[in-house]
Amino acid sequence: MSRQWIETLYDAFGQSFNVDKVYFESKTEHQHLMIFHNAKFGRMMVLDGIVQTTEKDEFIYHEMLTHVPILAHGNVKRVLIIGGGDGGILREVCQHASIEHVTQVEIDQAVIDMAKEYLPNHSNGAFDDPRANIVIDDGINFINQTNEKFDVIISDSTDPIGPGEVLFTSPFYEGCKRCLNEGGILATQNGVAFMQIDEVTTTAKRLAQVFEDVTFYGASVPTYVGGIMTFAWASDNAANRKVDMDTLTKRYNASGIKTRYYNPAIHQACFALPQYIVDELNSFDK
Ligand code: SAM
């Protein structure tokens, strides 16, 4: 009987995975990191007892968190990634030949190192892309200290527990606003709404204090259990969220990117939210 690994994100519920082989397990400077193989999902990374990414379903999350803001914007030259140590977001960003520069700020060098070694297809060489500048630091430190400006900022953080917590705060969002060029877009990992609805409403309240146009979009990622993973969306240009299908299709085709989940129809549909989320978002004064 192979070892079972049980996710500890929720008190009263946990999904379990057979562990066929452990590639790495250690306490890094910041968090407990484990990479193991599961027959259904392939190699998996977990941090502090929470599923981060799997070989089998990572494409859904990485494509949606990357291509929705970039193709909505339409003229992205500079991207900032906060977190994302597995390299999946960086891989998707670097698919866009029109992007001139991407800075990635990751707090834990060990995550990058272990992902390169045991999950090489996540970054697929993107860490060596000449446009990529990798910074090892707490994302909020970088945001508070940089004078650089970006067209899109993607926060691919852990959950708001431990080192990731600071990336869900008002000071972080205010800093992101300061680091965005005019018409820029912030997109963030914001949890599975059905299981973490408080994260959605808390983020909505905080972002609404900083940005003109705030909403969420979604995609179902099997190992982020409980329904749609919500991505927070913040911009001062509401038109970014209302790009017509013809324009999206032209941009998608011109980009030359290859996708397995994202397409223009999914892009347009993903902003449609279930009524229970809409009701929660309407239940407080922004
Ligand atoms: N897709 C995953 C999810 O939805 O939960 C996130 C994956 S990625 C592995 C999360 C990354 O955020 C990790 O590499 C972690 O080290 C990084 N991280 C956590 N807190 C951070 C912080 N304050 N600054 C920068 N990176 C941080």
PDB file of C-alpha atoms and ligand atoms in Angstrom:
ATOM      1  CA  MET A   1       0.000   0.000   0.000  1.00  0.00           C
ATOM      2  CA  SER A   2       1.646   3.284  -1.085  1.00  0.00           C
ATOM      3  CA  ARG A   3       1.896   6.205   1.296  1.00  0.00           C
ATOM      4  CA  GLN A   4      -1.082   8.600   1.351  1.00  0.00           C
ATOM      5  CA  TRP A   5      -0.595  12.359   1.346  1.00  0.00           C
ATOM      6  CA  ILE A   6      -3.601  14.346   2.632  1.00  0.00           C
ATOM      7  CA  GLU A   7      -3.981  18.050   1.887  1.00  0.00           C
ATOM      8  CA  THR A   8      -4.376  20.151   5.058  1.00  0.00           C
ATOM      9  CA  LEU A   9      -5.710  23.383   3.525  1.00  0.00           C
ATOM     10  CA  TYR A  10      -9.126  22.864   5.143  1.00  0.00           C
ATOM     11  CA  ASP A  11      -9.907  21.725   8.708  1.00  0.00           C
ATOM     12  CA  ALA A  12     -12.936  19.523   8.032  1.00  0.00           C
ATOM     13  CA  PHE A  13     -12.002  18.218   4.605  1.00  0.00           C
ATOM     14  CA  GLY A  14      -8.947  16.973   2.779  1.00  0.00           C
ATOM     15  CA  GLN A  15      -8.220  15.394  -0.569  1.00  0.00           C
ATOM     16  CA  SER A  16      -5.712  12.549  -0.528  1.00  0.00           C
ATOM     17  CA  PHE A  17      -3.180  11.329  -3.077  1.00  0.00           C
ATOM     18  CA  ASN A  18      -1.229   8.100  -3.300  1.00  0.00           C
ATOM     19  CA  VAL A  19       2.476   8.858  -3.117  1.00  0.00           C
ATOM     20  CA  ASP A  20       4.217   6.490  -5.548  1.00  0.00           C
ATOM     21  CA  LYS A  21       7.641   8.160  -5.220  1.00  0.00           C
ATOM     22  CA  VAL A  22       8.992  11.137  -3.268  1.00  0.00           C
ATOM     23  CA  TYR A  23      11.478  13.233  -5.265  1.00  0.00           C
ATOM     24  CA  PHE A  24      12.114  15.904  -2.629  1.00  0.00           C
ATOM     25  CA  GLU A  25      10.876  16.700   0.846  1.00  0.00           C
ATOM     26  CA  SER A  26      12.426  19.332   3.094  1.00  0.00           C
ATOM     27  CA  LYS A  27      11.848  22.458   5.118  1.00  0.00           C
ATOM     28  CA  THR A  28      13.242  25.330   3.094  1.00  0.00           C
ATOM     29  CA  GLU A  29      14.078  28.748   4.569  1.00  0.00           C
ATOM     30  CA  HIS A  30      10.417  29.712   4.131  1.00  0.00           C
ATOM     31  CA  GLN A  31       8.133  26.670   3.859  1.00  0.00           C
ATOM     32  CA  HIS A  32       7.833  22.887   3.760  1.00  0.00           C
ATOM     33  CA  LEU A  33       8.374  21.755   0.155  1.00  0.00           C
ATOM     34  CA  MET A  34       7.556  18.311  -1.191  1.00  0.00           C
ATOM     35  CA  ILE A  35       7.544  16.966  -4.735  1.00  0.00           C
ATOM     36  CA  PHE A  36       6.135  13.487  -5.309  1.00  0.00           C
ATOM     37  CA  HIS A  37       4.595  11.302  -8.034  1.00  0.00           C
ATOM     38  CA  ASN A  38       0.926  10.325  -8.152  1.00  0.00           C
ATOM     39  CA  ALA A  39      -0.393   7.923 -10.770  1.00  0.00           C
ATOM     40  CA  LYS A  40      -3.325  10.218 -11.701  1.00  0.00           C
ATOM     41  CA  PHE A  41      -1.703  13.657 -11.642  1.00  0.00           C
ATOM     42  CA  GLY A  42       1.933  12.894 -12.303  1.00  0.00           C
ATOM     43  CA  ARG A  43       4.567  14.844 -10.409  1.00  0.00           C
ATOM     44  CA  MET A  44       3.036  17.194  -7.824  1.00  0.00           C
ATOM     45  CA  MET A  45       4.426  20.064  -5.770  1.00  0.00           C
ATOM     46  CA  VAL A  46       2.983  20.831  -2.344  1.00  0.00           C
ATOM     47  CA  LEU A  47       3.961  23.685  -0.023  1.00  0.00           C
ATOM     48  CA  ASP A  48       3.043  23.720   3.667  1.00  0.00           C
ATOM     49  CA  GLY A  49       0.525  20.924   3.121  1.00  0.00           C
ATOM     50  CA  ILE A  50      -1.270  22.585   0.181  1.00  0.00           C
ATOM     51  CA  VAL A  51      -1.308  21.432  -3.466  1.00  0.00           C
ATOM     52  CA  GLN A  52       0.542  23.996  -5.600  1.00  0.00           C
ATOM     53  CA  THR A  53       0.732  22.390  -9.002  1.00  0.00           C
ATOM     54  CA  THR A  54       0.652  19.062 -10.825  1.00  0.00           C
ATOM     55  CA  GLU A  55       2.015  17.962 -14.181  1.00  0.00           C
ATOM     56  CA  LYS A  56      -1.426  16.854 -15.322  1.00  0.00           C
ATOM     57  CA  ASP A  57      -3.553  19.984 -14.738  1.00  0.00           C
ATOM     58  CA  GLU A  58      -1.085  22.862 -14.400  1.00  0.00           C
ATOM     59  CA  PHE A  59      -1.775  24.083 -17.971  1.00  0.00           C
ATOM     60  CA  ILE A  60      -5.287  25.227 -17.051  1.00  0.00           C
ATOM     61  CA  TYR A  61      -4.189  27.531 -14.243  1.00  0.00           C
ATOM     62  CA  HIS A  62      -1.024  28.848 -15.911  1.00  0.00           C
ATOM     63  CA  GLU A  63      -2.710  29.607 -19.247  1.00  0.00           C
ATOM     64  CA  MET A  64      -5.671  31.379 -17.626  1.00  0.00           C
ATOM     65  CA  LEU A  65      -3.660  33.470 -15.152  1.00  0.00           C
ATOM     66  CA  THR A  66      -1.310  34.550 -17.960  1.00  0.00           C
ATOM     67  CA  HIS A  67      -3.163  34.914 -21.277  1.00  0.00           C
ATOM     68  CA  VAL A  68      -6.395  36.529 -20.036  1.00  0.00           C
ATOM     69  CA  PRO A  69      -4.664  39.739 -18.811  1.00  0.00           C
ATOM     70  CA  ILE A  70      -2.053  39.782 -21.600  1.00  0.00           C
ATOM     71  CA  LEU A  71      -4.504  39.328 -24.498  1.00  0.00           C
ATOM     72  CA  ALA A  72      -7.071  41.620 -22.862  1.00  0.00           C
ATOM     73  CA  HIS A  73      -4.462  44.376 -22.640  1.00  0.00           C
ATOM     74  CA  GLY A  74      -3.287  43.887 -26.221  1.00  0.00           C
ATOM     75  CA  ASN A  75       0.060  45.689 -26.057  1.00  0.00           C
ATOM     76  CA  VAL A  76       2.019  44.204 -23.170  1.00  0.00           C
ATOM     77  CA  LYS A  77       5.766  44.821 -23.233  1.00  0.00           C
ATOM     78  CA  ARG A  78       6.695  44.397 -19.540  1.00  0.00           C
ATOM     79  CA  VAL A  79       5.360  41.803 -17.098  1.00  0.00           C
ATOM     80  CA  LEU A  80       5.949  41.300 -13.365  1.00  0.00           C
ATOM     81  CA  ILE A  81       5.348  37.883 -11.793  1.00  0.00           C
ATOM     82  CA  ILE A  82       5.155  37.604  -8.019  1.00  0.00           C
ATOM     83  CA  GLY A  83       5.720  34.059  -6.749  1.00  0.00           C
ATOM     84  CA  GLY A  84       5.371  31.385  -9.404  1.00  0.00           C
ATOM     85  CA  GLY A  85       8.473  29.472  -8.373  1.00  0.00           C
ATOM     86  CA  ASP A  86       7.467  26.395 -10.392  1.00  0.00           C
ATOM     87  CA  GLY A  87       7.973  28.421 -13.583  1.00  0.00           C
ATOM     88  CA  GLY A  88       4.613  27.696 -15.225  1.00  0.00           C
ATOM     89  CA  ILE A  89       3.547  31.342 -15.429  1.00  0.00           C
ATOM     90  CA  LEU A  90       6.995  32.386 -16.704  1.00  0.00           C
ATOM     91  CA  ARG A  91       6.755  29.709 -19.418  1.00  0.00           C
ATOM     92  CA  GLU A  92       3.411  31.022 -20.597  1.00  0.00           C
ATOM     93  CA  VAL A  93       4.498  34.690 -20.462  1.00  0.00           C
ATOM     94  CA  CYS A  94       7.611  33.919 -22.513  1.00  0.00           C
ATOM     95  CA  GLN A  95       5.452  32.380 -25.254  1.00  0.00           C
ATOM     96  CA  HIS A  96       4.484  35.958 -26.180  1.00  0.00           C
ATOM     97  CA  ALA A  97       7.211  37.151 -28.592  1.00  0.00           C
ATOM     98  CA  SER A  98       5.890  40.732 -28.242  1.00  0.00           C
ATOM     99  CA  ILE A  99       6.866  40.835 -24.563  1.00  0.00           C
ATOM    100  CA  GLU A 100      10.212  42.535 -24.083  1.00  0.00           C
ATOM    101  CA  HIS A 101      10.853  42.009 -20.357  1.00  0.00           C
ATOM    102  CA  VAL A 102       9.585  39.886 -17.496  1.00  0.00           C
ATOM    103  CA  THR A 103      10.702  40.184 -13.895  1.00  0.00           C
ATOM    104  CA  GLN A 104       9.827  37.336 -11.532  1.00  0.00           C
ATOM    105  CA  VAL A 105      10.058  37.874  -7.757  1.00  0.00           C
ATOM    106  CA  GLU A 106      10.053  34.571  -5.873  1.00  0.00           C
ATOM    107  CA  ILE A 107      10.736  34.381  -2.133  1.00  0.00           C
ATOM    108  CA  ASP A 108      12.139  30.836  -2.095  1.00  0.00           C
ATOM    109  CA  GLN A 109      15.091  29.876  -4.293  1.00  0.00           C
ATOM    110  CA  ALA A 110      14.589  26.227  -3.317  1.00  0.00           C
ATOM    111  CA  VAL A 111      11.204  26.158  -5.075  1.00  0.00           C
ATOM    112  CA  ILE A 112      12.810  27.300  -8.329  1.00  0.00           C
ATOM    113  CA  ASP A 113      15.718  24.876  -7.949  1.00  0.00           C
ATOM    114  CA  MET A 114      13.534  21.862  -7.154  1.00  0.00           C
ATOM    115  CA  ALA A 115      11.011  22.745  -9.869  1.00  0.00           C
ATOM    116  CA  LYS A 116      13.795  22.994 -12.450  1.00  0.00           C
ATOM    117  CA  GLU A 117      15.060  19.575 -11.393  1.00  0.00           C
ATOM    118  CA  TYR A 118      11.858  17.625 -10.792  1.00  0.00           C
ATOM    119  CA  LEU A 119       9.205  19.583 -12.760  1.00  0.00           C
ATOM    120  CA  PRO A 120      11.281  20.712 -15.769  1.00  0.00           C
ATOM    121  CA  ASN A 121       8.284  20.921 -18.113  1.00  0.00           C
ATOM    122  CA  HIS A 122       6.719  23.644 -15.941  1.00  0.00           C
ATOM    123  CA  SER A 123       9.359  26.237 -16.813  1.00  0.00           C
ATOM    124  CA  ASN A 124      10.449  24.460 -20.022  1.00  0.00           C
ATOM    125  CA  GLY A 125      13.632  26.530 -20.112  1.00  0.00           C
ATOM    126  CA  ALA A 126      11.898  29.867 -19.414  1.00  0.00           C
ATOM    127  CA  PHE A 127      14.191  30.668 -16.488  1.00  0.00           C
ATOM    128  CA  ASP A 128      16.955  30.993 -19.099  1.00  0.00           C
ATOM    129  CA  ASP A 129      14.955  33.261 -21.421  1.00  0.00           C
ATOM    130  CA  PRO A 130      17.086  36.399 -22.027  1.00  0.00           C
ATOM    131  CA  ARG A 131      14.026  38.564 -21.274  1.00  0.00           C
ATOM    132  CA  ALA A 132      13.598  37.031 -17.810  1.00  0.00           C
ATOM    133  CA  ASN A 133      14.991  38.700 -14.694  1.00  0.00           C
ATOM    134  CA  ILE A 134      14.642  36.445 -11.641  1.00  0.00           C
ATOM    135  CA  VAL A 135      14.710  38.161  -8.228  1.00  0.00           C
ATOM    136  CA  ILE A 136      14.745  36.202  -4.967  1.00  0.00           C
ATOM    137  CA  ASP A 137      12.860  38.368  -2.474  1.00  0.00           C
ATOM    138  CA  ASP A 138       9.530  38.828  -0.742  1.00  0.00           C
ATOM    139  CA  GLY A 139       7.175  40.194  -3.362  1.00  0.00           C
ATOM    140  CA  ILE A 140       6.054  43.053  -1.136  1.00  0.00           C
ATOM    141  CA  ASN A 141       9.659  44.184  -0.637  1.00  0.00           C
ATOM    142  CA  PHE A 142      10.192  44.358  -4.391  1.00  0.00           C
ATOM    143  CA  ILE A 143       6.907  46.171  -4.980  1.00  0.00           C
ATOM    144  CA  ASN A 144       7.732  48.727  -2.279  1.00  0.00           C
ATOM    145  CA  GLN A 145      11.276  49.368  -3.500  1.00  0.00           C
ATOM    146  CA  THR A 146      11.167  49.160  -7.304  1.00  0.00           C
ATOM    147  CA  ASN A 147      10.916  52.153  -9.612  1.00  0.00           C
ATOM    148  CA  GLU A 148      10.112  49.881 -12.539  1.00  0.00           C
ATOM    149  CA  LYS A 149       6.719  49.944 -14.241  1.00  0.00           C
ATOM    150  CA  PHE A 150       4.842  47.057 -15.811  1.00  0.00           C
ATOM    151  CA  ASP A 151       1.859  46.547 -18.121  1.00  0.00           C
ATOM    152  CA  VAL A 152       0.680  43.365 -16.394  1.00  0.00           C
ATOM    153  CA  ILE A 153       1.379  42.130 -12.859  1.00  0.00           C
ATOM    154  CA  ILE A 154       0.579  38.480 -12.099  1.00  0.00           C
ATOM    155  CA  SER A 155       0.538  37.315  -8.489  1.00  0.00           C
ATOM    156  CA  ASP A 156       0.985  33.554  -8.539  1.00  0.00           C
ATOM    157  CA  SER A 157       1.301  33.119  -4.796  1.00  0.00           C
ATOM    158  CA  THR A 158       0.525  30.446  -2.292  1.00  0.00           C
ATOM    159  CA  ASP A 159      -2.640  30.849  -0.233  1.00  0.00           C
ATOM    160  CA  PRO A 160      -2.836  33.712   2.290  1.00  0.00           C
ATOM    161  CA  ILE A 161      -1.125  31.529   4.918  1.00  0.00           C
ATOM    162  CA  GLY A 162       2.537  31.957   5.856  1.00  0.00           C
ATOM    163  CA  PRO A 163       4.758  33.822   3.356  1.00  0.00           C
ATOM    164  CA  GLY A 164       1.876  34.283   0.907  1.00  0.00           C
ATOM    165  CA  GLU A 165      -0.314  36.197   3.345  1.00  0.00           C
ATOM    166  CA  VAL A 166       1.290  39.566   2.656  1.00  0.00           C
ATOM    167  CA  LEU A 167       0.383  39.274  -1.044  1.00  0.00           C
ATOM    168  CA  PHE A 168      -3.311  39.596  -0.215  1.00  0.00           C
ATOM    169  CA  THR A 169      -3.022  42.885   1.714  1.00  0.00           C
ATOM    170  CA  SER A 170      -3.943  46.464   0.852  1.00  0.00           C
ATOM    171  CA  PRO A 171      -0.304  47.663   0.967  1.00  0.00           C
ATOM    172  CA  PHE A 172       0.574  45.042  -1.649  1.00  0.00           C
ATOM    173  CA  TYR A 173      -2.317  46.031  -3.902  1.00  0.00           C
ATOM    174  CA  GLU A 174      -1.474  49.735  -3.481  1.00  0.00           C
ATOM    175  CA  GLY A 175       2.115  48.940  -4.413  1.00  0.00           C
ATOM    176  CA  CYS A 176       0.991  47.022  -7.495  1.00  0.00           C
ATOM    177  CA  LYS A 177      -1.083  50.005  -8.586  1.00  0.00           C
ATOM    178  CA  ARG A 178       2.012  52.189  -8.269  1.00  0.00           C
ATOM    179  CA  CYS A 179       4.018  49.766 -10.405  1.00  0.00           C
ATOM    180  CA  LEU A 180       1.484  49.536 -13.244  1.00  0.00           C
ATOM    181  CA  ASN A 181       1.697  51.602 -16.408  1.00  0.00           C
ATOM    182  CA  GLU A 182      -1.462  53.461 -17.493  1.00  0.00           C
ATOM    183  CA  GLY A 183      -4.106  50.908 -18.493  1.00  0.00           C
ATOM    184  CA  GLY A 184      -2.199  48.126 -16.740  1.00  0.00           C
ATOM    185  CA  ILE A 185      -3.783  44.996 -15.263  1.00  0.00           C
ATOM    186  CA  LEU A 186      -3.226  43.116 -11.995  1.00  0.00           C
ATOM    187  CA  ALA A 187      -4.320  39.451 -11.966  1.00  0.00           C
ATOM    188  CA  THR A 188      -3.920  37.239  -8.917  1.00  0.00           C
ATOM    189  CA  GLN A 189      -4.500  33.736  -7.668  1.00  0.00           C
ATOM    190  CA  ASN A 190      -7.435  34.116  -5.293  1.00  0.00           C
ATOM    191  CA  GLY A 191      -8.563  30.689  -4.147  1.00  0.00           C
ATOM    192  CA  VAL A 192     -11.483  28.378  -4.833  1.00  0.00           C
ATOM    193  CA  ALA A 193     -14.566  30.533  -4.181  1.00  0.00           C
ATOM    194  CA  PHE A 194     -16.864  27.731  -3.015  1.00  0.00           C
ATOM    195  CA  MET A 195     -14.338  26.761  -0.345  1.00  0.00           C
ATOM    196  CA  GLN A 196     -12.705  30.156   0.339  1.00  0.00           C
ATOM    197  CA  ILE A 197     -15.414  32.752  -0.337  1.00  0.00           C
ATOM    198  CA  ASP A 198     -14.043  35.034   2.405  1.00  0.00           C
ATOM    199  CA  GLU A 199     -10.822  35.342   0.384  1.00  0.00           C
ATOM    200  CA  VAL A 200     -12.868  36.561  -2.583  1.00  0.00           C
ATOM    201  CA  THR A 201     -14.833  39.168  -0.629  1.00  0.00           C
ATOM    202  CA  THR A 202     -11.789  40.347   1.331  1.00  0.00           C
ATOM    203  CA  THR A 203      -9.765  40.785  -1.856  1.00  0.00           C
ATOM    204  CA  ALA A 204     -12.685  42.529  -3.587  1.00  0.00           C
ATOM    205  CA  LYS A 205     -13.005  45.053  -0.756  1.00  0.00           C
ATOM    206  CA  ARG A 206      -9.296  45.761  -0.670  1.00  0.00           C
ATOM    207  CA  LEU A 207      -8.843  46.025  -4.446  1.00  0.00           C
ATOM    208  CA  ALA A 208     -11.920  48.260  -4.796  1.00  0.00           C
ATOM    209  CA  GLN A 209     -10.165  50.815  -2.565  1.00  0.00           C
ATOM    210  CA  VAL A 210      -7.287  50.963  -5.068  1.00  0.00           C
ATOM    211  CA  PHE A 211      -8.563  50.233  -8.589  1.00  0.00           C
ATOM    212  CA  GLU A 212     -11.482  51.505 -10.669  1.00  0.00           C
ATOM    213  CA  ASP A 213     -12.478  48.136 -12.142  1.00  0.00           C
ATOM    214  CA  VAL A 214     -12.348  45.039  -9.932  1.00  0.00           C
ATOM    215  CA  THR A 215     -13.823  41.641 -10.563  1.00  0.00           C
ATOM    216  CA  PHE A 216     -12.942  37.954 -10.762  1.00  0.00           C
ATOM    217  CA  TYR A 217     -12.706  35.379 -13.459  1.00  0.00           C
ATOM    218  CA  GLY A 218     -12.595  31.633 -13.130  1.00  0.00           C
ATOM    219  CA  ALA A 219     -11.416  28.260 -14.313  1.00  0.00           C
ATOM    220  CA  SER A 220     -11.877  24.817 -12.809  1.00  0.00           C
ATOM    221  CA  VAL A 221      -8.560  23.210 -11.919  1.00  0.00           C
ATOM    222  CA  PRO A 222      -9.088  19.617 -10.713  1.00  0.00           C
ATOM    223  CA  THR A 223      -6.509  19.660  -7.923  1.00  0.00           C
ATOM    224  CA  TYR A 224      -7.716  23.046  -6.580  1.00  0.00           C
ATOM    225  CA  VAL A 225     -10.650  21.131  -5.252  1.00  0.00           C
ATOM    226  CA  GLY A 226     -14.170  22.537  -4.805  1.00  0.00           C
ATOM    227  CA  GLY A 227     -15.165  24.265  -8.021  1.00  0.00           C
ATOM    228  CA  ILE A 228     -13.798  27.234  -9.931  1.00  0.00           C
ATOM    229  CA  MET A 229     -10.454  28.723  -8.983  1.00  0.00           C
ATOM    230  CA  THR A 230     -11.046  32.483  -8.916  1.00  0.00           C
ATOM    231  CA  PHE A 231      -8.540  34.940 -10.303  1.00  0.00           C
ATOM    232  CA  ALA A 232      -8.796  38.518  -9.074  1.00  0.00           C
ATOM    233  CA  TRP A 233      -8.788  41.175 -11.807  1.00  0.00           C
ATOM    234  CA  ALA A 234      -7.951  44.829 -11.167  1.00  0.00           C
ATOM    235  CA  SER A 235      -7.413  47.687 -13.597  1.00  0.00           C
ATOM    236  CA  ASP A 236      -8.266  51.367 -13.979  1.00  0.00           C
ATOM    237  CA  ASN A 237      -9.374  50.745 -17.552  1.00  0.00           C
ATOM    238  CA  ALA A 238     -12.704  48.894 -17.583  1.00  0.00           C
ATOM    239  CA  ALA A 239     -12.399  48.430 -21.350  1.00  0.00           C
ATOM    240  CA  ASN A 240      -9.685  45.834 -20.661  1.00  0.00           C
ATOM    241  CA  ARG A 241     -12.420  43.492 -19.496  1.00  0.00           C
ATOM    242  CA  LYS A 242     -14.750  44.090 -22.447  1.00  0.00           C
ATOM    243  CA  VAL A 243     -12.609  43.213 -25.451  1.00  0.00           C
ATOM    244  CA  ASP A 244     -14.819  41.870 -28.247  1.00  0.00           C
ATOM    245  CA  MET A 245     -14.473  38.368 -29.610  1.00  0.00           C
ATOM    246  CA  ASP A 246     -13.143  39.496 -32.976  1.00  0.00           C
ATOM    247  CA  THR A 247     -10.328  41.489 -31.384  1.00  0.00           C
ATOM    248  CA  LEU A 248      -9.466  38.706 -28.940  1.00  0.00           C
ATOM    249  CA  THR A 249      -9.350  36.204 -31.793  1.00  0.00           C
ATOM    250  CA  LYS A 250      -7.074  38.430 -33.862  1.00  0.00           C
ATOM    251  CA  ARG A 251      -4.745  38.936 -30.891  1.00  0.00           C
ATOM    252  CA  TYR A 252      -4.730  35.224 -30.031  1.00  0.00           C
ATOM    253  CA  ASN A 253      -3.909  34.212 -33.601  1.00  0.00           C
ATOM    254  CA  ALA A 254      -1.269  36.942 -33.994  1.00  0.00           C
ATOM    255  CA  SER A 255       0.417  35.980 -30.713  1.00  0.00           C
ATOM    256  CA  GLY A 256       1.374  32.562 -32.028  1.00  0.00           C
ATOM    257  CA  ILE A 257       0.947  31.054 -28.561  1.00  0.00           C
ATOM    258  CA  LYS A 258      -0.040  27.392 -28.242  1.00  0.00           C
ATOM    259  CA  THR A 259      -2.677  26.603 -25.621  1.00  0.00           C
ATOM    260  CA  ARG A 260      -4.609  23.560 -24.366  1.00  0.00           C
ATOM    261  CA  TYR A 261      -7.225  25.349 -22.253  1.00  0.00           C
ATOM    262  CA  TYR A 262      -7.265  29.086 -23.100  1.00  0.00           C
ATOM    263  CA  ASN A 263      -9.051  30.287 -26.233  1.00  0.00           C
ATOM    264  CA  PRO A 264     -10.945  33.523 -26.995  1.00  0.00           C
ATOM    265  CA  ALA A 265     -14.352  31.982 -26.204  1.00  0.00           C
ATOM    266  CA  ILE A 266     -13.117  30.771 -22.816  1.00  0.00           C
ATOM    267  CA  HIS A 267     -11.630  34.250 -22.248  1.00  0.00           C
ATOM    268  CA  GLN A 268     -14.972  35.919 -22.781  1.00  0.00           C
ATOM    269  CA  ALA A 269     -16.900  33.314 -20.772  1.00  0.00           C
ATOM    270  CA  CYS A 270     -14.567  33.172 -17.762  1.00  0.00           C
ATOM    271  CA  PHE A 271     -15.754  36.522 -16.398  1.00  0.00           C
ATOM    272  CA  ALA A 272     -19.280  35.112 -16.025  1.00  0.00           C
ATOM    273  CA  LEU A 273     -19.538  34.237 -12.340  1.00  0.00           C
ATOM    274  CA  PRO A 274     -21.966  31.919 -10.489  1.00  0.00           C
ATOM    275  CA  GLN A 275     -24.771  33.834  -8.763  1.00  0.00           C
ATOM    276  CA  TYR A 276     -23.555  32.965  -5.253  1.00  0.00           C
ATOM    277  CA  ILE A 277     -20.297  34.779  -5.988  1.00  0.00           C
ATOM    278  CA  VAL A 278     -22.123  37.710  -7.585  1.00  0.00           C
ATOM    279  CA  ASP A 279     -24.385  37.972  -4.537  1.00  0.00           C
ATOM    280  CA  GLU A 280     -21.376  37.936  -2.189  1.00  0.00           C
ATOM    281  CA  LEU A 281     -19.664  40.668  -4.220  1.00  0.00           C
ATOM    282  CA  ASN A 282     -22.833  42.771  -4.177  1.00  0.00           C
ATOM    283  CA  SER A 283     -23.320  42.257  -0.455  1.00  0.00           C
ATOM    284  CA  PHE A 284     -20.925  44.984   0.644  1.00  0.00           C
ATOM    285  CA  ASP A 285     -20.278  48.599  -0.268  1.00  0.00           C
ATOM    286  CA  LYS A 286     -17.117  48.810  -2.313  1.00  0.00           C
TER     287      LYS A 286
HETATM  288  N1  SAM B   1      -0.526  27.774  -8.401  1.00  0.00           N
HETATM  289  C1  SAM B   1      -0.328  27.802  -6.974  1.00  0.00           C
HETATM  290  C2  SAM B   1      -1.594  28.184  -6.261  1.00  0.00           C
HETATM  291  O1  SAM B   1      -2.560  28.526  -6.925  1.00  0.00           O
HETATM  292  O2  SAM B   1      -1.608  28.088  -5.035  1.00  0.00           O
HETATM  293  C3  SAM B   1       0.831  28.699  -6.638  1.00  0.00           C
HETATM  294  C4  SAM B   1       2.085  28.083  -7.131  1.00  0.00           C
HETATM  295  S1  SAM B   1       3.600  28.837  -6.839  1.00  0.00           S
HETATM  296  C5  SAM B   1       4.487  27.423  -6.347  1.00  0.00           C
HETATM  297  C6  SAM B   1       3.420  29.792  -5.349  1.00  0.00           C
HETATM  298  C7  SAM B   1       4.737  30.484  -5.076  1.00  0.00           C
HETATM  299  O3  SAM B   1       4.560  31.656  -4.271  1.00  0.00           O
HETATM  300  C8  SAM B   1       5.765  29.624  -4.326  1.00  0.00           C
HETATM  301  O4  SAM B   1       6.886  29.436  -5.165  1.00  0.00           O
HETATM  302  C9  SAM B   1       6.113  30.444  -3.078  1.00  0.00           C
HETATM  303  O5  SAM B   1       7.457  30.284  -2.688  1.00  0.00           O
HETATM  304  C10 SAM B   1       5.793  31.839  -3.568  1.00  0.00           C
HETATM  305  N2  SAM B   1       5.583  32.849  -2.521  1.00  0.00           N
HETATM  306  C11 SAM B   1       4.850  32.729  -1.386  1.00  0.00           C
HETATM  307  N3  SAM B   1       4.878  33.885  -0.693  1.00  0.00           N
HETATM  308  C12 SAM B   1       5.644  34.769  -1.410  1.00  0.00           C
HETATM  309  C13 SAM B   1       6.044  36.121  -1.218  1.00  0.00           C
HETATM  310  N4  SAM B   1       5.648  36.817  -0.134  1.00  0.00           N
HETATM  311  N5  SAM B   1       6.816  36.710  -2.164  1.00  0.00           N
HETATM  312  C14 SAM B   1       7.210  36.011  -3.280  1.00  0.00           C
HETATM  313  N6  SAM B   1       6.886  34.719  -3.512  1.00  0.00           N
HETATM  314  C15 SAM B   1       6.097  34.102  -2.579  1.00  0.00           C
END
